[in-house]
PDB file of C-alpha atoms in Angstrom:
ATOM      1  CA  UNK A  27      84.063  94.104  70.298  1.00 76.00           C
ATOM      2  CA  UNK A  28      85.629  96.515  67.844  1.00 86.00           C
ATOM      3  CA  UNK A  29      88.923  98.245  67.258  1.00 92.00           C
ATOM      4  CA  UNK A  30      92.321  96.785  67.976  1.00 93.00           C
ATOM      5  CA  UNK A  31      95.003  96.602  70.619  1.00 91.00           C
ATOM      6  CA  UNK A  32      98.466  97.382  69.310  1.00 92.00           C
ATOM      7  CA  UNK A  33     101.916  97.047  70.824  1.00 91.00           C
ATOM      8  CA  UNK A  34     104.491  99.169  69.038  1.00 90.00           C
ATOM      9  CA  UNK A  35     102.012  99.548  66.172  1.00 92.00           C
ATOM     10  CA  UNK A  36     101.452  95.796  65.730  1.00 94.00           C
ATOM     11  CA  UNK A  37      97.956  94.422  66.229  1.00 95.00           C
ATOM     12  CA  UNK A  38      98.221  91.761  68.923  1.00 94.00           C
ATOM     13  CA  UNK A  39      96.053  89.426  66.807  1.00 94.00           C
ATOM     14  CA  UNK A  40      98.942  89.309  64.316  1.00 95.00           C
ATOM     15  CA  UNK A  41     101.566  88.602  66.961  1.00 94.00           C
ATOM     16  CA  UNK A  42     102.632  85.037  67.696  1.00 95.00           C
ATOM     17  CA  UNK A  43     101.116  84.089  71.047  1.00 93.00           C
ATOM     18  CA  UNK A  44     104.547  83.288  72.526  1.00 89.00           C
ATOM     19  CA  UNK A  45     105.824  86.794  71.715  1.00 90.00           C
ATOM     20  CA  UNK A  46     102.693  88.422  73.113  1.00 92.00           C
ATOM     21  CA  UNK A  47     103.052  86.478  76.367  1.00 88.00           C
ATOM     22  CA  UNK A  48     106.683  87.608  76.703  1.00 86.00           C
ATOM     23  CA  UNK A  49     105.763  91.243  76.082  1.00 90.00           C
ATOM     24  CA  UNK A  50     102.855  91.461  78.561  1.00 91.00           C
ATOM     25  CA  UNK A  51     103.200  90.773  82.298  1.00 88.00           C
ATOM     26  CA  UNK A  52     100.220  90.487  84.588  1.00 87.00           C
ATOM     27  CA  UNK A  53     100.181  90.991  88.348  1.00 86.00           C
ATOM     28  CA  UNK A  54      96.915  89.795  89.827  1.00 85.00           C
ATOM     29  CA  UNK A  55      95.220  90.413  93.158  1.00 83.00           C
ATOM     30  CA  UNK A  56      95.517  86.746  94.080  1.00 85.00           C
ATOM     31  CA  UNK A  57      99.131  85.804  93.359  1.00 86.00           C
ATOM     32  CA  UNK A  58      99.763  82.246  92.286  1.00 88.00           C
ATOM     33  CA  UNK A  59     102.944  80.736  93.660  1.00 92.00           C
ATOM     34  CA  UNK A  60     103.770  77.119  92.944  1.00 89.00           C
ATOM     35  CA  UNK A  61     105.777  74.536  94.859  1.00 89.00           C
ATOM     36  CA  UNK A  62     109.504  75.002  94.292  1.00 92.00           C
ATOM     37  CA  UNK A  63     112.026  77.573  95.436  1.00 95.00           C
ATOM     38  CA  UNK A  64     111.590  81.328  95.718  1.00 96.00           C
ATOM     39  CA  UNK A  65     114.032  81.718  92.792  1.00 96.00           C
ATOM     40  CA  UNK A  66     112.024  79.260  90.677  1.00 95.00           C
ATOM     41  CA  UNK A  67     108.845  81.233  91.348  1.00 93.00           C
ATOM     42  CA  UNK A  68     110.470  84.445  90.133  1.00 95.00           C
ATOM     43  CA  UNK A  69     112.111  82.950  87.044  1.00 94.00           C
ATOM     44  CA  UNK A  70     109.264  80.545  86.241  1.00 88.00           C
ATOM     45  CA  UNK A  71     111.936  78.093  85.176  1.00 84.00           C
ATOM     46  CA  UNK A  72     113.124  80.151  82.218  1.00 88.00           C
ATOM     47  CA  UNK A  73     116.758  79.354  81.394  1.00 87.00           C
ATOM     48  CA  UNK A  74     117.453  82.932  80.288  1.00 89.00           C
ATOM     49  CA  UNK A  75     116.623  84.301  83.764  1.00 92.00           C
ATOM     50  CA  UNK A  76     119.583  83.333  85.923  1.00 94.00           C
ATOM     51  CA  UNK A  77     120.058  83.765  89.681  1.00 95.00           C
ATOM     52  CA  UNK A  78     121.638  87.213  89.219  1.00 94.00           C
ATOM     53  CA  UNK A  79     118.614  88.428  87.244  1.00 93.00           C
ATOM     54  CA  UNK A  80     116.251  87.019  89.896  1.00 95.00           C
ATOM     55  CA  UNK A  81     118.167  88.790  92.685  1.00 95.00           C
ATOM     56  CA  UNK A  82     118.338  92.045  90.737  1.00 92.00           C
ATOM     57  CA  UNK A  83     114.565  92.006  90.171  1.00 92.00           C
ATOM     58  CA  UNK A  84     113.859  91.146  93.829  1.00 93.00           C
ATOM     59  CA  UNK A  85     116.135  93.938  95.006  1.00 91.00           C
ATOM     60  CA  UNK A  86     114.505  96.466  92.667  1.00 87.00           C
ATOM     61  CA  UNK A  87     111.011  95.815  94.080  1.00 85.00           C
ATOM     62  CA  UNK A  88     112.182  95.502  97.714  1.00 85.00           C
ATOM     63  CA  UNK A  89     111.429  91.754  97.906  1.00 90.00           C
ATOM     64  CA  UNK A  90     115.062  91.026  98.821  1.00 93.00           C
ATOM     65  CA  UNK A  91     114.388  92.433 102.323  1.00 90.00           C
ATOM     66  CA  UNK A  92     112.299  89.450 103.344  1.00 93.00           C
ATOM     67  CA  UNK A  93     113.909  86.878 101.029  1.00 95.00           C
ATOM     68  CA  UNK A  94     117.320  87.350 102.646  1.00 94.00           C
ATOM     69  CA  UNK A  95     115.772  86.704 106.076  1.00 95.00           C
ATOM     70  CA  UNK A  96     114.358  83.345 104.935  1.00 95.00           C
ATOM     71  CA  UNK A  97     116.127  80.196 106.212  1.00 94.00           C
ATOM     72  CA  UNK A  98     117.531  79.336 102.775  1.00 96.00           C
ATOM     73  CA  UNK A  99     117.144  82.709 101.044  1.00 96.00           C
ATOM     74  CA  UNK A 100     116.278  82.307  97.375  1.00 97.00           C
ATOM     75  CA  UNK A 101     116.408  78.507  97.752  1.00 97.00           C
ATOM     76  CA  UNK A 102     113.674  78.478 100.420  1.00 96.00           C
ATOM     77  CA  UNK A 103     110.870  76.127  99.475  1.00 96.00           C
ATOM     78  CA  UNK A 104     107.521  77.654  98.642  1.00 95.00           C
ATOM     79  CA  UNK A 105     104.597  75.707 100.022  1.00 91.00           C
ATOM     80  CA  UNK A 106     101.585  75.058  97.833  1.00 84.00           C
ATOM     81  CA  UNK A 107     100.022  78.415  96.789  1.00 83.00           C
ATOM     82  CA  UNK A 108     102.662  80.243  98.832  1.00 88.00           C
ATOM     83  CA  UNK A 109     100.986  79.684 102.179  1.00 89.00           C
ATOM     84  CA  UNK A 110     104.283  80.267 103.984  1.00 92.00           C
ATOM     85  CA  UNK A 111     104.307  83.918 102.837  1.00 91.00           C
ATOM     86  CA  UNK A 112     102.109  86.893 103.741  1.00 87.00           C
ATOM     87  CA  UNK A 113      99.897  88.497 101.089  1.00 84.00           C
ATOM     88  CA  UNK A 114     102.376  91.385 100.787  1.00 83.00           C
ATOM     89  CA  UNK A 115     105.360  89.032 100.383  1.00 89.00           C
ATOM     90  CA  UNK A 116     103.539  87.058  97.683  1.00 90.00           C
ATOM     91  CA  UNK A 117     102.724  90.313  95.918  1.00 86.00           C
ATOM     92  CA  UNK A 118     106.364  91.464  96.028  1.00 87.00           C
ATOM     93  CA  UNK A 119     107.417  88.110  94.552  1.00 92.00           C
ATOM     94  CA  UNK A 120     104.927  88.614  91.723  1.00 90.00           C
ATOM     95  CA  UNK A 121     106.411  92.078  91.088  1.00 86.00           C
ATOM     96  CA  UNK A 122     109.907  90.576  90.978  1.00 91.00           C
ATOM     97  CA  UNK A 123     108.603  87.933  88.556  1.00 91.00           C
ATOM     98  CA  UNK A 124     107.091  90.563  86.255  1.00 88.00           C
ATOM     99  CA  UNK A 125     110.270  92.664  86.356  1.00 87.00           C
ATOM    100  CA  UNK A 126     112.579  89.688  85.735  1.00 90.00           C
ATOM    101  CA  UNK A 127     110.595  88.741  82.639  1.00 87.00           C
ATOM    102  CA  UNK A 128     111.178  92.169  81.113  1.00 83.00           C
ATOM    103  CA  UNK A 129     107.726  92.730  79.633  1.00 86.00           C
ATOM    104  CA  UNK A 130     106.968  95.971  77.782  1.00 88.00           C
ATOM    105  CA  UNK A 131     103.359  96.082  78.956  1.00 91.00           C
ATOM    106  CA  UNK A 132     102.292  95.590  82.536  1.00 88.00           C
ATOM    107  CA  UNK A 133      98.763  94.853  83.708  1.00 90.00           C
ATOM    108  CA  UNK A 134      98.189  95.344  87.444  1.00 86.00           C
ATOM    109  CA  UNK A 135      94.784  93.931  88.373  1.00 88.00           C
ATOM    110  CA  UNK A 136      93.972  95.027  91.924  1.00 82.00           C
ATOM    111  CA  UNK A 137      97.619  94.321  92.800  1.00 72.00           C
ATOM    112  CA  UNK A 138      97.460  96.076  96.161  1.00 69.00           C
ATOM    113  CA  UNK A 139      93.947  95.248  97.355  1.00 66.00           C
ATOM    114  CA  UNK A 140      94.847  92.298  99.579  1.00 62.00           C
ATOM    115  CA  UNK A 141      97.836  93.787 101.404  1.00 66.00           C
ATOM    116  CA  UNK A 142      97.961  95.373 104.825  1.00 65.00           C
ATOM    117  CA  UNK A 143      98.776  99.060 105.209  1.00 64.00           C
ATOM    118  CA  UNK A 144     102.131  98.214 106.813  1.00 65.00           C
ATOM    119  CA  UNK A 145     103.289  96.406 103.680  1.00 68.00           C
ATOM    120  CA  UNK A 146     101.655  98.909 101.322  1.00 70.00           C
ATOM    121  CA  UNK A 147     104.611 101.336 101.324  1.00 73.00           C
ATOM    122  CA  UNK A 148     107.041  98.604 100.222  1.00 70.00           C
ATOM    123  CA  UNK A 149     104.593  97.406  97.610  1.00 70.00           C
ATOM    124  CA  UNK A 150     104.049 100.968  96.331  1.00 74.00           C
ATOM    125  CA  UNK A 151     107.828 101.346  95.901  1.00 74.00           C
ATOM    126  CA  UNK A 152     107.863  98.036  94.058  1.00 71.00           C
ATOM    127  CA  UNK A 153     105.061  99.155  91.765  1.00 74.00           C
ATOM    128  CA  UNK A 154     106.882 102.368  90.895  1.00 77.00           C
ATOM    129  CA  UNK A 155     110.027 100.443  89.923  1.00 75.00           C
ATOM    130  CA  UNK A 156     107.931  97.930  87.996  1.00 74.00           C
ATOM    131  CA  UNK A 157     106.085 100.603  86.000  1.00 78.00           C
ATOM    132  CA  UNK A 158     109.207 102.582  85.062  1.00 79.00           C
ATOM    133  CA  UNK A 159     109.680 102.765  81.257  1.00 81.00           C
ATOM    134  CA  UNK A 160     106.706 100.487  80.639  1.00 83.00           C
ATOM    135  CA  UNK A 161     103.162 100.898  79.520  1.00 88.00           C
ATOM    136  CA  UNK A 162     101.145  99.996  82.597  1.00 86.00           C
ATOM    137  CA  UNK A 163      97.444  99.391  82.926  1.00 89.00           C
ATOM    138  CA  UNK A 164      96.520  99.522  86.613  1.00 85.00           C
ATOM    139  CA  UNK A 165      93.038  98.389  87.616  1.00 87.00           C
ATOM    140  CA  UNK A 166      92.475  99.567  91.172  1.00 84.00           C
ATOM    141  CA  UNK A 167      89.975 100.460  93.845  1.00 80.00           C
ATOM    142  CA  UNK A 168      92.757 101.530  96.214  1.00 79.00           C
ATOM    143  CA  UNK A 169      93.447 104.993  94.822  1.00 83.00           C
ATOM    144  CA  UNK A 170      96.938 105.255  96.363  1.00 79.00           C
ATOM    145  CA  UNK A 171      98.006 102.745  93.701  1.00 77.00           C
ATOM    146  CA  UNK A 172      97.169 105.090  90.858  1.00 84.00           C
ATOM    147  CA  UNK A 173      97.660 108.623  92.215  1.00 85.00           C
ATOM    148  CA  UNK A 174     100.793 109.315  90.196  1.00 83.00           C
ATOM    149  CA  UNK A 175      99.957 107.601  86.907  1.00 87.00           C
ATOM    150  CA  UNK A 176      99.742 109.685  83.728  1.00 89.00           C
ATOM    151  CA  UNK A 177      96.063 109.123  83.016  1.00 93.00           C
ATOM    152  CA  UNK A 178      93.207 107.735  85.081  1.00 94.00           C
ATOM    153  CA  UNK A 179      89.966 106.491  83.579  1.00 94.00           C
ATOM    154  CA  UNK A 180      87.077 106.324  86.025  1.00 94.00           C
ATOM    155  CA  UNK A 181      84.503 103.645  85.294  1.00 92.00           C
ATOM    156  CA  UNK A 182      81.006 103.672  86.717  1.00 91.00           C
ATOM    157  CA  UNK A 183      78.909 100.621  85.888  1.00 91.00           C
ATOM    158  CA  UNK A 184      81.191  99.762  82.976  1.00 88.00           C
ATOM    159  CA  UNK A 185      81.131 103.241  81.417  1.00 92.00           C
ATOM    160  CA  UNK A 186      84.039 105.713  81.372  1.00 94.00           C
ATOM    161  CA  UNK A 187      82.693 108.764  83.207  1.00 96.00           C
ATOM    162  CA  UNK A 188      85.931 110.738  83.705  1.00 96.00           C
ATOM    163  CA  UNK A 189      89.522 110.805  82.539  1.00 96.00           C
ATOM    164  CA  UNK A 190      92.561 112.826  83.566  1.00 96.00           C
ATOM    165  CA  UNK A 191      95.427 112.976  86.012  1.00 94.00           C
ATOM    166  CA  UNK A 192      94.884 112.607  89.768  1.00 94.00           C
ATOM    167  CA  UNK A 193      95.096 116.395  90.254  1.00 94.00           C
ATOM    168  CA  UNK A 194      92.779 117.135  87.326  1.00 96.00           C
ATOM    169  CA  UNK A 195      90.171 114.687  88.539  1.00 95.00           C
ATOM    170  CA  UNK A 196      90.244 116.056  92.083  1.00 95.00           C
ATOM    171  CA  UNK A 197      89.775 119.586  90.742  1.00 96.00           C
ATOM    172  CA  UNK A 198      86.844 118.455  88.566  1.00 96.00           C
ATOM    173  CA  UNK A 199      85.031 117.356  91.746  1.00 95.00           C
ATOM    174  CA  UNK A 200      83.262 114.512  89.937  1.00 95.00           C
ATOM    175  CA  UNK A 201      83.029 110.775  90.629  1.00 94.00           C
ATOM    176  CA  UNK A 202      86.796 110.356  91.243  1.00 94.00           C
ATOM    177  CA  UNK A 203      86.704 113.166  93.820  1.00 94.00           C
ATOM    178  CA  UNK A 204      83.787 111.421  95.577  1.00 93.00           C
ATOM    179  CA  UNK A 205      85.658 108.106  95.621  1.00 90.00           C
ATOM    180  CA  UNK A 206      88.775 109.832  96.924  1.00 91.00           C
ATOM    181  CA  UNK A 207      86.881 111.493  99.768  1.00 92.00           C
ATOM    182  CA  UNK A 208      85.195 108.199 100.691  1.00 89.00           C
ATOM    183  CA  UNK A 209      88.487 106.357 100.751  1.00 84.00           C
ATOM    184  CA  UNK A 210      90.308 108.925 102.839  1.00 79.00           C
ATOM    185  CA  UNK A 211      87.500 110.208 105.090  1.00 74.00           C
ATOM    186  CA  UNK A 212      88.980 108.589 108.207  1.00 63.00           C
ATOM    187  CA  UNK A 213      92.377 110.209 107.687  1.00 61.00           C
ATOM    188  CA  UNK A 214      93.585 113.670 108.608  1.00 51.00           C
ATOM    189  CA  UNK A 215      91.943 116.540 106.657  1.00 46.00           C
ATOM    190  CA  UNK A 216      95.302 117.621 105.205  1.00 44.00           C
ATOM    191  CA  UNK A 217      95.603 114.311 103.355  1.00 46.00           C
ATOM    192  CA  UNK A 218      92.259 114.870 101.627  1.00 45.00           C
ATOM    193  CA  UNK A 219      92.765 118.547 100.749  1.00 41.00           C
TER     194      UNK A 219
END
């Protein structure tokens, strides 16, 4: 309710909405895919994102692995809401979309919460590529998504209770440490140490 959000020193309230939308990409927990081709879903119909750019983005986030196995590759039809793809595949397509659009700021809102552990490694690689050279805001309950970010803010009932790197927060043995232990309690002790 106070303060401002700035991108490169410019208050976003002073930015034309079209420019703001081009500079910020959002990857949500529940990915929306629309009817059309895989390539159309990545480019969102923008003329300045050609097939080469779509393929480059898909390759960078590891989505090309499953796209190339599809019957018609990038021209494969996407059923309504992407029901012909797994949650992990839909997520990788959304990463490719965000990368292809070249946004400066990336917002990941629970981007890995609905994927299976088998797909998680591919998605994690995709996230790392996506976040390279960008300002990224990652909202996550799955701590593996944020372990190597520069700064983590821990919220408890809407209040910031801790801030620091993954290592700093583990050493502090506060709320983040508790969450980490809860999340990894069923794994080998070495992973938690």
